[in-house]
Short mmCIF file of C-alpha atoms in Angstrom, two decimals:
data_model
loop_
_atom_site.label_atom_id
_atom_site.label_comp_id
_atom_site.label_asym_id
_atom_site.label_seq_id
_atom_site.Cartn_x
_atom_site.Cartn_y
_atom_site.Cartn_z
CA MET S 277 82.56 -23.88 79.74
CA ARG S 278 82.24 -22.56 76.03
CA GLN S 279 79.01 -23.40 74.26
CA PHE S 280 78.08 -22.93 70.72
CA VAL S 281 74.52 -23.17 69.44
CA VAL S 282 74.44 -23.57 65.65
CA ILE S 283 71.02 -23.20 64.13
CA GLY S 284 70.54 -25.53 61.15
CA HIS S 285 67.44 -24.35 59.24
CA ASP S 286 67.29 -26.90 56.30
CA VAL S 287 68.82 -30.11 57.75
CA PRO S 288 66.17 -32.96 57.40
CA THR S 289 65.14 -34.75 60.62
CA ASP S 290 64.53 -37.89 58.98
CA PRO S 291 67.65 -40.11 59.25
CA ASP S 292 66.99 -41.78 55.79
CA ALA S 293 67.32 -38.40 54.11
CA VAL S 294 70.67 -37.95 55.37
CA SER S 295 73.12 -39.54 52.70
CA LEU S 296 76.70 -39.89 53.66
CA SER S 297 77.49 -39.70 50.01
CA ASP S 298 75.91 -36.09 49.65
CA ILE S 299 76.28 -34.40 52.84
CA PRO S 300 75.76 -30.91 51.43
CA GLY S 301 72.64 -32.09 49.96
CA ALA S 302 71.20 -32.72 53.40
CA GLY S 303 70.34 -29.05 54.02
CA ARG S 304 74.02 -28.02 54.05
CA LEU S 305 74.78 -30.66 56.92
CA ASP S 306 78.32 -30.35 55.88
CA LEU S 307 78.58 -26.80 57.41
CA LEU S 308 77.25 -27.90 60.65
CA CYS S 309 79.77 -30.80 60.68
CA ARG S 310 82.46 -28.34 60.27
CA CYS S 311 81.17 -26.40 62.98
CA VAL S 312 81.30 -29.41 65.27
CA SER S 313 84.91 -29.96 64.13
CA ALA S 314 85.97 -26.44 64.72
CA GLY S 315 84.25 -26.44 68.15
CA VAL S 316 85.58 -29.55 69.74
CA PHE S 317 88.91 -30.51 67.89
CA LEU S 318 92.33 -29.24 68.40
CA SER S 319 95.33 -29.94 65.75
CA HIS S 320 96.13 -33.25 67.84
CA GLY S 321 93.48 -33.60 70.35
CA ILE S 322 89.95 -32.44 71.69
CA ARG S 323 89.36 -29.35 73.66
CA GLU S 324 88.16 -29.44 77.26
CA GLY S 325 85.09 -27.58 78.50
CA VAL S 326 83.33 -27.18 75.14
CA ARG S 327 79.86 -28.20 73.96
CA VAL S 328 78.33 -27.67 70.50
CA HIS S 329 74.58 -27.64 70.03
CA LEU S 330 73.09 -28.23 66.58
CA ILE S 331 69.56 -27.11 66.20
CA LEU S 332 67.78 -29.07 63.41
CA ALA S 333 64.75 -27.60 61.92
CA ASP S 334 63.83 -26.15 65.36
CA GLU S 335 62.70 -29.58 66.43
CA PHE S 336 65.71 -31.40 67.70
CA THR S 337 68.99 -30.50 69.33
CA VAL S 338 72.16 -32.74 68.89
CA THR S 339 74.77 -32.00 71.51
CA PHE S 340 78.52 -32.85 71.25
CA ASP S 341 80.19 -32.70 74.62
CA ALA S 342 83.95 -32.63 74.05
CA ASP S 343 84.74 -33.74 77.64
CA SER S 344 83.14 -37.23 77.09
CA LEU S 345 83.34 -37.68 73.30
CA ARG S 346 84.84 -40.94 72.08
CA HIS S 347 85.71 -42.35 68.68
CA LEU S 348 84.85 -39.03 66.86
CA HIS S 349 86.93 -37.87 64.03
CA PRO S 350 87.11 -34.51 62.47
CA ASP S 351 86.04 -35.42 58.91
CA GLU S 352 82.64 -34.49 57.77
CA ARG S 353 81.60 -37.99 56.95
CA ASN S 354 82.28 -39.15 60.52
CA VAL S 355 80.49 -36.34 62.09
CA ALA S 356 77.59 -36.64 59.84
CA ALA S 357 77.33 -40.36 60.64
CA ARG S 358 77.08 -39.54 64.25
CA ILE S 359 74.33 -36.89 63.57
CA ARG S 360 72.50 -39.34 61.54
CA ASP S 361 72.65 -41.89 64.39
CA ALA S 362 71.21 -39.22 66.66
CA LEU S 363 68.24 -38.67 64.39
CA ASP S 364 67.94 -42.38 64.24
CA ALA S 365 67.40 -42.43 67.99
CA GLN S 366 64.79 -39.76 68.28
CA ASP S 367 62.08 -41.93 69.45
CA ASP S 368 64.22 -42.39 72.55
CA ALA S 369 64.03 -38.57 73.30
CA ILE S 370 61.00 -38.45 75.44
CA GLY S 371 59.86 -34.97 76.47
CA HIS S 372 62.98 -33.15 77.25
CA MET S 373 64.90 -36.30 78.48
CA PRO S 374 67.69 -36.96 75.95
CA ALA S 375 68.50 -39.97 73.81
CA ASP S 376 72.04 -41.28 74.37
CA VAL S 377 73.54 -41.71 71.05
CA SER S 378 77.13 -42.55 71.85
CA PRO S 379 79.62 -41.24 74.34
CA GLY S 380 79.49 -37.43 74.39
CA VAL S 381 76.52 -37.16 71.80
CA GLU S 382 72.82 -36.68 72.91
CA LEU S 383 69.80 -35.80 71.00
CA ARG S 384 66.88 -33.92 72.72
CA ARG S 385 63.45 -33.11 71.44
CA MET S 386 64.11 -29.35 71.76
CA GLY S 387 64.10 -26.38 69.58
CA LEU S 388 66.19 -23.16 69.76
CA GLU S 389 63.96 -21.58 72.54
CA ALA S 390 63.87 -24.64 74.80
CA THR S 391 67.63 -25.17 74.30
CA LEU S 392 68.32 -21.64 75.28
CA ASP S 393 66.08 -22.12 78.26
CA ARG S 394 68.15 -24.97 79.31
CA LEU S 395 71.42 -23.50 78.65
CA LEU S 396 70.81 -20.37 80.43
CA ASP S 397 69.50 -21.87 83.63
CA GLY S 398 72.49 -21.16 85.66
CA ALA S 399 71.26 -23.21 88.72
CA GLY S 400 74.21 -24.62 90.60
CA ALA S 401 76.71 -23.00 88.28
CA ALA S 402 79.50 -20.65 89.55
CA THR S 403 78.61 -17.95 87.12
CA ASP S 404 75.49 -17.09 85.10
CA PRO S 405 75.93 -17.88 81.33
CA THR S 406 76.35 -14.97 78.98
CA LEU S 407 74.41 -15.50 75.80
CA VAL S 408 76.31 -13.84 72.87
CA GLN S 409 74.53 -13.48 69.39
CA LEU S 410 77.38 -13.75 66.52
CA HIS S 411 76.08 -11.60 63.68
CA GLU S 412 77.44 -9.44 60.93
CA GLU S 413 75.72 -6.15 62.52
CA GLY S 414 77.10 -6.83 65.97
CA ASP S 415 79.80 -4.76 67.76
CA PRO S 416 83.33 -5.57 66.98
CA LEU S 417 84.65 -8.59 68.79
CA VAL S 418 88.03 -6.84 69.70
CA GLU S 419 86.05 -4.28 71.64
CA ALA S 420 84.39 -6.82 73.88
CA ALA S 421 85.54 -8.42 76.91
CA PRO S 422 85.57 -12.24 76.81
CA PRO S 423 82.93 -13.71 79.09
CA THR S 424 83.53 -16.40 81.68
CA ASP S 425 80.73 -18.72 80.79
CA PRO S 426 79.74 -17.89 77.03
CA VAL S 427 76.91 -19.48 74.88
CA PHE S 428 77.47 -18.22 71.55
CA VAL S 429 74.55 -18.47 68.86
CA LEU S 430 75.05 -18.31 65.15
CA SER S 431 73.10 -19.34 62.03
CA ASP S 432 74.13 -21.54 59.27
CA HIS S 433 74.29 -20.45 55.63
CA ASN S 434 70.88 -18.70 56.06
CA ASP S 435 70.36 -15.47 58.11
CA PHE S 436 68.37 -15.68 61.40
CA THR S 437 64.62 -15.78 60.79
CA ASP S 438 62.46 -12.98 62.29
CA ALA S 439 61.35 -15.30 65.21
CA GLU S 440 64.98 -16.13 66.06
CA ARG S 441 65.94 -12.42 65.97
CA ASP S 442 63.01 -11.62 68.29
CA LEU S 443 64.12 -14.48 70.59
CA LEU S 444 67.63 -13.34 70.71
CA GLY S 445 66.90 -9.67 70.79
CA ASP S 446 64.96 -10.40 74.22
CA ARG S 447 67.67 -12.75 75.58
CA ALA S 448 71.04 -12.14 74.31
CA ASP S 449 73.42 -10.15 76.64
CA ARG S 450 75.58 -9.12 73.45
CA ARG S 451 75.66 -9.13 69.74
CA VAL S 452 79.01 -9.12 68.25
CA ARG S 453 80.73 -9.64 64.84
CA VAL S 454 84.05 -11.44 64.45
CA GLY S 455 85.49 -9.21 61.60
CA PRO S 456 84.76 -7.04 58.55
CA GLU S 457 84.13 -9.85 56.21
CA LEU S 458 81.47 -12.49 56.18
CA LEU S 459 82.75 -15.79 57.33
CA HIS S 460 81.43 -19.37 57.21
CA ALA S 461 79.94 -20.59 60.39
CA ASP S 462 82.79 -22.92 61.21
CA HIS S 463 85.56 -20.28 60.56
CA THR S 464 83.46 -17.90 62.86
CA VAL S 465 83.68 -20.76 65.71
CA SER S 466 87.60 -20.88 65.11
CA VAL S 467 87.85 -17.03 65.40
CA VAL S 468 85.83 -17.03 68.48
CA HIS S 469 87.92 -19.78 70.03
CA ASN S 470 91.26 -17.89 69.27
CA TRP S 471 89.64 -14.72 70.89
CA LEU S 472 89.04 -16.68 74.07
CA ASP S 473 92.18 -18.57 73.95
CA THR S 474 94.32 -15.36 73.92
CA ASP S 475 92.00 -13.57 76.46
CA GLY S 476 90.76 -11.20 73.90
CA TYR S 477 93.87 -11.02 71.78
CA ALA S 478 95.84 -10.04 74.81
CA ALA S 479 98.08 -13.04 75.53
CA TYR S 480 99.82 -15.43 73.10
#
């Protein structure tokens, strides 16, 4: 299982504040939508064994599970509509129980810390998840061995906050960078997929 946790700092949690006519104006929701598309879609299909978790304002987590997604298209408007539907269902998320939004999409009343706690609980899993922070000051990706069950954490157009840095500093097994240039978050997801697809750039 490959998992991506994308922190959205400025996305509103009020569904009425999410306009499909101005997706970037909703706290750069367009970037998070592109991360979802880069995470779950192939050119003519959907990847297997991938989940993308969007942390919204450290209050809610919207999860896209590629194995059970239905009727989702890779354009920003379609993904944004599904996120808005998730926010509209927030009253159904009680405690840490998810609200089912549509096949393959859930919303949980969890911020970053609680989401990482849930994802890193390897109970019943064949391997323990490896938490990898994606950051410009990390070690080069090409020098790292691809983990078996990775959970990658990256930020949106903002840098990690001090609290997020402290949290990831305590919990991340690795901190890596994908290249010498700063990339958009969605491009970073694509680079990481290619790194894993090729077993660390070793097999094409």
